């Protein structure tokens, strides 16, 4: 089976939506996701840097992030045809390790936990495909990169793009078909 390396934040975990929701709730702001096209939360609210970054220190934040729509059912299905690895640049936020691990066990219990990869620079990852919202990680990857849409990357055109997990499923099933021919 071919291997897919799948990112966590903004791909199977709806981190940005949760971040904006908690930030708005705690700091009485009314920021909309729509305001974040082509830029990060921090770029949209530089004056709130301390507030925004405070969540990266909180295990309860990482533990309660919403699951990206359709990611569970699609990964379950894809795991019958592909070897699935979850590859997250967790080194960027060390306080998230334990919560991320528990989050994966809870929401993706059908995956082998030995396939959870907590890393920093993803260029070390060897797989056939990488699904990520971060263009920098895809550029460093040696296999085929698939860009998962996130507000920040809407203007990127360098990689194949999937807008959601239903599109990702179609794309990966089409790849299987192509390989059979
Ligand atoms: Mg990500």
PDB file of C-alpha atoms and ligand atoms in Angstrom:
ATOM      1  CA  UNK A   1       0.000   0.000   0.000  1.00  0.00           C
ATOM      2  CA  UNK A   2       1.111   3.530  -0.654  1.00  0.00           C
ATOM      3  CA  UNK A   3       1.702   5.795   2.288  1.00  0.00           C
ATOM      4  CA  UNK A   4      -0.004   9.082   3.089  1.00  0.00           C
ATOM      5  CA  UNK A   5       1.460  11.451   5.695  1.00  0.00           C
ATOM      6  CA  UNK A   6      -1.345  13.576   7.080  1.00  0.00           C
ATOM      7  CA  UNK A   7      -0.953  16.777   9.034  1.00  0.00           C
ATOM      8  CA  UNK A   8      -2.976  17.497  12.171  1.00  0.00           C
ATOM      9  CA  UNK A   9      -3.592  21.235  12.631  1.00  0.00           C
ATOM     10  CA  UNK A  10      -5.906  22.667   9.963  1.00  0.00           C
ATOM     11  CA  UNK A  11      -6.179  19.250   8.293  1.00  0.00           C
ATOM     12  CA  UNK A  12      -7.770  16.741  10.671  1.00  0.00           C
ATOM     13  CA  UNK A  13      -7.962  19.182  13.590  1.00  0.00           C
ATOM     14  CA  UNK A  14      -9.903  22.401  13.100  1.00  0.00           C
ATOM     15  CA  UNK A  15      -7.386  24.341  15.159  1.00  0.00           C
ATOM     16  CA  UNK A  16      -7.969  27.761  13.664  1.00  0.00           C
ATOM     17  CA  UNK A  17     -11.756  27.691  14.171  1.00  0.00           C
ATOM     18  CA  UNK A  18     -11.254  26.617  17.776  1.00  0.00           C
ATOM     19  CA  UNK A  19      -8.542  29.227  18.309  1.00  0.00           C
ATOM     20  CA  UNK A  20     -10.724  32.045  16.967  1.00  0.00           C
ATOM     21  CA  UNK A  21     -13.684  30.845  19.016  1.00  0.00           C
ATOM     22  CA  UNK A  22     -11.727  30.722  22.297  1.00  0.00           C
ATOM     23  CA  UNK A  23      -9.968  34.025  21.568  1.00  0.00           C
ATOM     24  CA  UNK A  24     -13.274  35.801  20.804  1.00  0.00           C
ATOM     25  CA  UNK A  25     -14.876  34.327  23.916  1.00  0.00           C
ATOM     26  CA  UNK A  26     -12.020  35.181  26.304  1.00  0.00           C
ATOM     27  CA  UNK A  27     -11.028  38.556  24.869  1.00  0.00           C
ATOM     28  CA  UNK A  28     -14.451  39.853  23.780  1.00  0.00           C
ATOM     29  CA  UNK A  29     -13.448  40.188  20.152  1.00  0.00           C
ATOM     30  CA  UNK A  30     -15.561  39.458  17.062  1.00  0.00           C
ATOM     31  CA  UNK A  31     -12.999  38.201  14.614  1.00  0.00           C
ATOM     32  CA  UNK A  32     -14.415  36.117  11.731  1.00  0.00           C
ATOM     33  CA  UNK A  33     -12.596  33.305   9.953  1.00  0.00           C
ATOM     34  CA  UNK A  34     -13.378  35.144   6.710  1.00  0.00           C
ATOM     35  CA  UNK A  35     -11.021  37.945   7.763  1.00  0.00           C
ATOM     36  CA  UNK A  36      -8.113  35.509   7.780  1.00  0.00           C
ATOM     37  CA  UNK A  37      -7.801  34.861   4.054  1.00  0.00           C
ATOM     38  CA  UNK A  38      -4.148  34.841   3.107  1.00  0.00           C
ATOM     39  CA  UNK A  39      -2.958  35.672   6.623  1.00  0.00           C
ATOM     40  CA  UNK A  40      -2.564  34.155  10.045  1.00  0.00           C
ATOM     41  CA  UNK A  41      -4.553  35.014  13.147  1.00  0.00           C
ATOM     42  CA  UNK A  42      -1.523  36.840  14.494  1.00  0.00           C
ATOM     43  CA  UNK A  43      -1.174  38.878  11.297  1.00  0.00           C
ATOM     44  CA  UNK A  44      -4.840  39.869  11.605  1.00  0.00           C
ATOM     45  CA  UNK A  45      -4.518  40.899  15.285  1.00  0.00           C
ATOM     46  CA  UNK A  46      -0.861  41.778  15.934  1.00  0.00           C
ATOM     47  CA  UNK A  47      -1.857  43.889  18.935  1.00  0.00           C
ATOM     48  CA  UNK A  48      -3.294  40.764  20.595  1.00  0.00           C
ATOM     49  CA  UNK A  49      -0.124  38.677  20.246  1.00  0.00           C
ATOM     50  CA  UNK A  50       0.126  37.771  23.938  1.00  0.00           C
ATOM     51  CA  UNK A  51      -3.528  36.700  24.099  1.00  0.00           C
ATOM     52  CA  UNK A  52      -3.320  34.695  20.878  1.00  0.00           C
ATOM     53  CA  UNK A  53      -0.109  32.919  21.830  1.00  0.00           C
ATOM     54  CA  UNK A  54      -1.347  32.155  25.349  1.00  0.00           C
ATOM     55  CA  UNK A  55      -3.349  29.213  23.992  1.00  0.00           C
ATOM     56  CA  UNK A  56      -0.186  27.461  22.829  1.00  0.00           C
ATOM     57  CA  UNK A  57       0.705  26.933  26.481  1.00  0.00           C
ATOM     58  CA  UNK A  58      -2.626  25.325  27.320  1.00  0.00           C
ATOM     59  CA  UNK A  59      -3.156  21.581  27.185  1.00  0.00           C
ATOM     60  CA  UNK A  60      -6.938  22.023  27.523  1.00  0.00           C
ATOM     61  CA  UNK A  61      -6.929  24.035  24.311  1.00  0.00           C
ATOM     62  CA  UNK A  62      -5.242  21.270  22.299  1.00  0.00           C
ATOM     63  CA  UNK A  63      -7.328  18.584  23.937  1.00  0.00           C
ATOM     64  CA  UNK A  64     -10.605  20.290  22.933  1.00  0.00           C
ATOM     65  CA  UNK A  65      -9.919  21.198  19.326  1.00  0.00           C
ATOM     66  CA  UNK A  66     -12.744  20.299  16.971  1.00  0.00           C
ATOM     67  CA  UNK A  67     -12.312  17.463  14.523  1.00  0.00           C
ATOM     68  CA  UNK A  68     -12.224  18.594  10.890  1.00  0.00           C
ATOM     69  CA  UNK A  69     -15.476  17.758   9.159  1.00  0.00           C
ATOM     70  CA  UNK A  70     -15.553  14.310   7.481  1.00  0.00           C
ATOM     71  CA  UNK A  71     -11.914  13.570   8.371  1.00  0.00           C
ATOM     72  CA  UNK A  72     -12.777  10.533  10.516  1.00  0.00           C
ATOM     73  CA  UNK A  73     -15.023   8.731   8.042  1.00  0.00           C
ATOM     74  CA  UNK A  74     -12.718   9.485   5.100  1.00  0.00           C
ATOM     75  CA  UNK A  75      -9.531   8.408   6.858  1.00  0.00           C
ATOM     76  CA  UNK A  76     -11.245   5.238   7.990  1.00  0.00           C
ATOM     77  CA  UNK A  77     -12.113   4.482   4.393  1.00  0.00           C
ATOM     78  CA  UNK A  78      -8.738   5.511   2.977  1.00  0.00           C
ATOM     79  CA  UNK A  79      -6.970   3.351   5.561  1.00  0.00           C
ATOM     80  CA  UNK A  80      -8.324   0.295   3.733  1.00  0.00           C
ATOM     81  CA  UNK A  81      -6.365   1.302   0.636  1.00  0.00           C
ATOM     82  CA  UNK A  82      -3.451   3.328   1.955  1.00  0.00           C
ATOM     83  CA  UNK A  83      -1.109   3.231   4.909  1.00  0.00           C
ATOM     84  CA  UNK A  84      -2.004   6.314   6.946  1.00  0.00           C
ATOM     85  CA  UNK A  85       0.468   8.234   9.100  1.00  0.00           C
ATOM     86  CA  UNK A  86      -0.369  11.325  11.122  1.00  0.00           C
ATOM     87  CA  UNK A  87       2.600  13.672  10.923  1.00  0.00           C
ATOM     88  CA  UNK A  88       2.479  16.789  13.045  1.00  0.00           C
ATOM     89  CA  UNK A  89       5.150  19.435  13.595  1.00  0.00           C
ATOM     90  CA  UNK A  90       4.472  19.199  17.324  1.00  0.00           C
ATOM     91  CA  UNK A  91       7.994  20.450  18.133  1.00  0.00           C
ATOM     92  CA  UNK A  92       6.710  23.919  17.303  1.00  0.00           C
ATOM     93  CA  UNK A  93       4.478  23.713  20.398  1.00  0.00           C
ATOM     94  CA  UNK A  94       5.958  21.338  22.995  1.00  0.00           C
ATOM     95  CA  UNK A  95       3.108  21.973  25.461  1.00  0.00           C
ATOM     96  CA  UNK A  96       0.784  20.273  22.981  1.00  0.00           C
ATOM     97  CA  UNK A  97       2.422  16.809  22.926  1.00  0.00           C
ATOM     98  CA  UNK A  98       0.355  14.984  25.480  1.00  0.00           C
ATOM     99  CA  UNK A  99      -2.972  16.576  24.561  1.00  0.00           C
ATOM    100  CA  UNK A 100      -2.392  15.907  20.863  1.00  0.00           C
ATOM    101  CA  UNK A 101      -1.613  12.277  21.554  1.00  0.00           C
ATOM    102  CA  UNK A 102      -4.769  11.839  23.640  1.00  0.00           C
ATOM    103  CA  UNK A 103      -6.830  13.707  21.035  1.00  0.00           C
ATOM    104  CA  UNK A 104      -5.629  11.290  18.338  1.00  0.00           C
ATOM    105  CA  UNK A 105      -6.401   8.255  20.503  1.00  0.00           C
ATOM    106  CA  UNK A 106      -9.893   9.552  21.125  1.00  0.00           C
ATOM    107  CA  UNK A 107     -10.862  10.701  17.629  1.00  0.00           C
ATOM    108  CA  UNK A 108      -8.780   8.410  15.390  1.00  0.00           C
ATOM    109  CA  UNK A 109      -8.822   5.207  17.419  1.00  0.00           C
ATOM    110  CA  UNK A 110      -8.976   3.126  14.224  1.00  0.00           C
ATOM    111  CA  UNK A 111      -5.422   4.174  13.303  1.00  0.00           C
ATOM    112  CA  UNK A 112      -2.376   2.407  14.682  1.00  0.00           C
ATOM    113  CA  UNK A 113      -0.837   4.697  17.297  1.00  0.00           C
ATOM    114  CA  UNK A 114       2.589   3.597  16.056  1.00  0.00           C
ATOM    115  CA  UNK A 115       1.711   5.627  12.957  1.00  0.00           C
ATOM    116  CA  UNK A 116       1.502   8.883  14.943  1.00  0.00           C
ATOM    117  CA  UNK A 117       4.630  10.907  14.152  1.00  0.00           C
ATOM    118  CA  UNK A 118       5.476  13.933  16.271  1.00  0.00           C
ATOM    119  CA  UNK A 119       8.247  15.816  14.527  1.00  0.00           C
ATOM    120  CA  UNK A 120       9.616  19.241  13.630  1.00  0.00           C
ATOM    121  CA  UNK A 121      11.014  19.504  10.110  1.00  0.00           C
ATOM    122  CA  UNK A 122       8.852  17.226   7.985  1.00  0.00           C
ATOM    123  CA  UNK A 123      11.466  16.846   5.249  1.00  0.00           C
ATOM    124  CA  UNK A 124      12.523  13.753   7.243  1.00  0.00           C
ATOM    125  CA  UNK A 125       9.200  12.072   6.387  1.00  0.00           C
ATOM    126  CA  UNK A 126       9.279   9.429   3.672  1.00  0.00           C
ATOM    127  CA  UNK A 127       5.865   8.722   2.212  1.00  0.00           C
ATOM    128  CA  UNK A 128       4.203   8.750  -1.205  1.00  0.00           C
ATOM    129  CA  UNK A 129       1.841  11.601  -0.401  1.00  0.00           C
ATOM    130  CA  UNK A 130       1.659  14.408   2.126  1.00  0.00           C
ATOM    131  CA  UNK A 131      -1.556  16.256   2.961  1.00  0.00           C
ATOM    132  CA  UNK A 132      -0.766  19.553   4.659  1.00  0.00           C
ATOM    133  CA  UNK A 133      -2.025  23.136   4.803  1.00  0.00           C
ATOM    134  CA  UNK A 134       1.518  24.473   5.072  1.00  0.00           C
ATOM    135  CA  UNK A 135       3.250  25.206   1.784  1.00  0.00           C
ATOM    136  CA  UNK A 136       6.672  25.177   3.444  1.00  0.00           C
ATOM    137  CA  UNK A 137       6.255  21.565   4.597  1.00  0.00           C
ATOM    138  CA  UNK A 138       4.998  20.493   1.164  1.00  0.00           C
ATOM    139  CA  UNK A 139       7.952  22.126  -0.589  1.00  0.00           C
ATOM    140  CA  UNK A 140      10.427  20.215   1.576  1.00  0.00           C
ATOM    141  CA  UNK A 141       8.632  16.901   1.013  1.00  0.00           C
ATOM    142  CA  UNK A 142      10.029  14.467  -1.580  1.00  0.00           C
ATOM    143  CA  UNK A 143       6.752  12.759  -2.530  1.00  0.00           C
ATOM    144  CA  UNK A 144       3.565  14.240  -3.943  1.00  0.00           C
ATOM    145  CA  UNK A 145       2.193  17.136  -1.928  1.00  0.00           C
ATOM    146  CA  UNK A 146      -1.530  17.805  -1.570  1.00  0.00           C
ATOM    147  CA  UNK A 147      -2.499  21.188  -0.178  1.00  0.00           C
ATOM    148  CA  UNK A 148      -5.433  21.115   2.225  1.00  0.00           C
ATOM    149  CA  UNK A 149      -7.317  24.403   2.005  1.00  0.00           C
ATOM    150  CA  UNK A 150      -7.054  26.739   4.971  1.00  0.00           C
ATOM    151  CA  UNK A 151      -7.791  30.485   5.028  1.00  0.00           C
ATOM    152  CA  UNK A 152      -4.075  31.251   5.136  1.00  0.00           C
ATOM    153  CA  UNK A 153      -3.274  29.356   1.919  1.00  0.00           C
ATOM    154  CA  UNK A 154      -6.209  30.358  -0.320  1.00  0.00           C
ATOM    155  CA  UNK A 155      -3.946  32.191  -2.770  1.00  0.00           C
ATOM    156  CA  UNK A 156      -1.385  29.390  -3.181  1.00  0.00           C
ATOM    157  CA  UNK A 157      -1.356  27.667  -6.569  1.00  0.00           C
ATOM    158  CA  UNK A 158       1.772  25.531  -6.387  1.00  0.00           C
ATOM    159  CA  UNK A 159       0.196  22.208  -5.345  1.00  0.00           C
ATOM    160  CA  UNK A 160      -2.853  20.074  -6.003  1.00  0.00           C
ATOM    161  CA  UNK A 161      -5.546  21.488  -3.737  1.00  0.00           C
ATOM    162  CA  UNK A 162      -8.351  19.748  -1.870  1.00  0.00           C
ATOM    163  CA  UNK A 163     -10.923  21.961  -0.170  1.00  0.00           C
ATOM    164  CA  UNK A 164     -12.230  19.413   2.313  1.00  0.00           C
ATOM    165  CA  UNK A 165     -12.096  15.712   3.180  1.00  0.00           C
ATOM    166  CA  UNK A 166     -14.769  14.690   0.692  1.00  0.00           C
ATOM    167  CA  UNK A 167     -12.645  16.147  -2.094  1.00  0.00           C
ATOM    168  CA  UNK A 168      -9.558  14.499  -0.623  1.00  0.00           C
ATOM    169  CA  UNK A 169     -11.313  11.130  -0.684  1.00  0.00           C
ATOM    170  CA  UNK A 170     -12.200  11.545  -4.372  1.00  0.00           C
ATOM    171  CA  UNK A 171      -8.672  12.579  -5.216  1.00  0.00           C
ATOM    172  CA  UNK A 172      -7.058   9.636  -3.442  1.00  0.00           C
ATOM    173  CA  UNK A 173      -9.539   7.139  -4.862  1.00  0.00           C
ATOM    174  CA  UNK A 174      -8.786   8.498  -8.355  1.00  0.00           C
ATOM    175  CA  UNK A 175      -5.063   8.016  -7.673  1.00  0.00           C
ATOM    176  CA  UNK A 176      -5.756   4.363  -6.860  1.00  0.00           C
ATOM    177  CA  UNK A 177      -7.686   3.935 -10.103  1.00  0.00           C
ATOM    178  CA  UNK A 178      -4.865   5.494 -12.066  1.00  0.00           C
ATOM    179  CA  UNK A 179      -2.294   3.231 -10.457  1.00  0.00           C
ATOM    180  CA  UNK A 180      -4.360   0.167 -11.436  1.00  0.00           C
ATOM    181  CA  UNK A 181      -4.353   1.092 -15.126  1.00  0.00           C
TER     182      UNK A 181
HETATM  183 MG1  LIG B   1      -1.147  22.288   9.674  1.00  0.00          MG
END
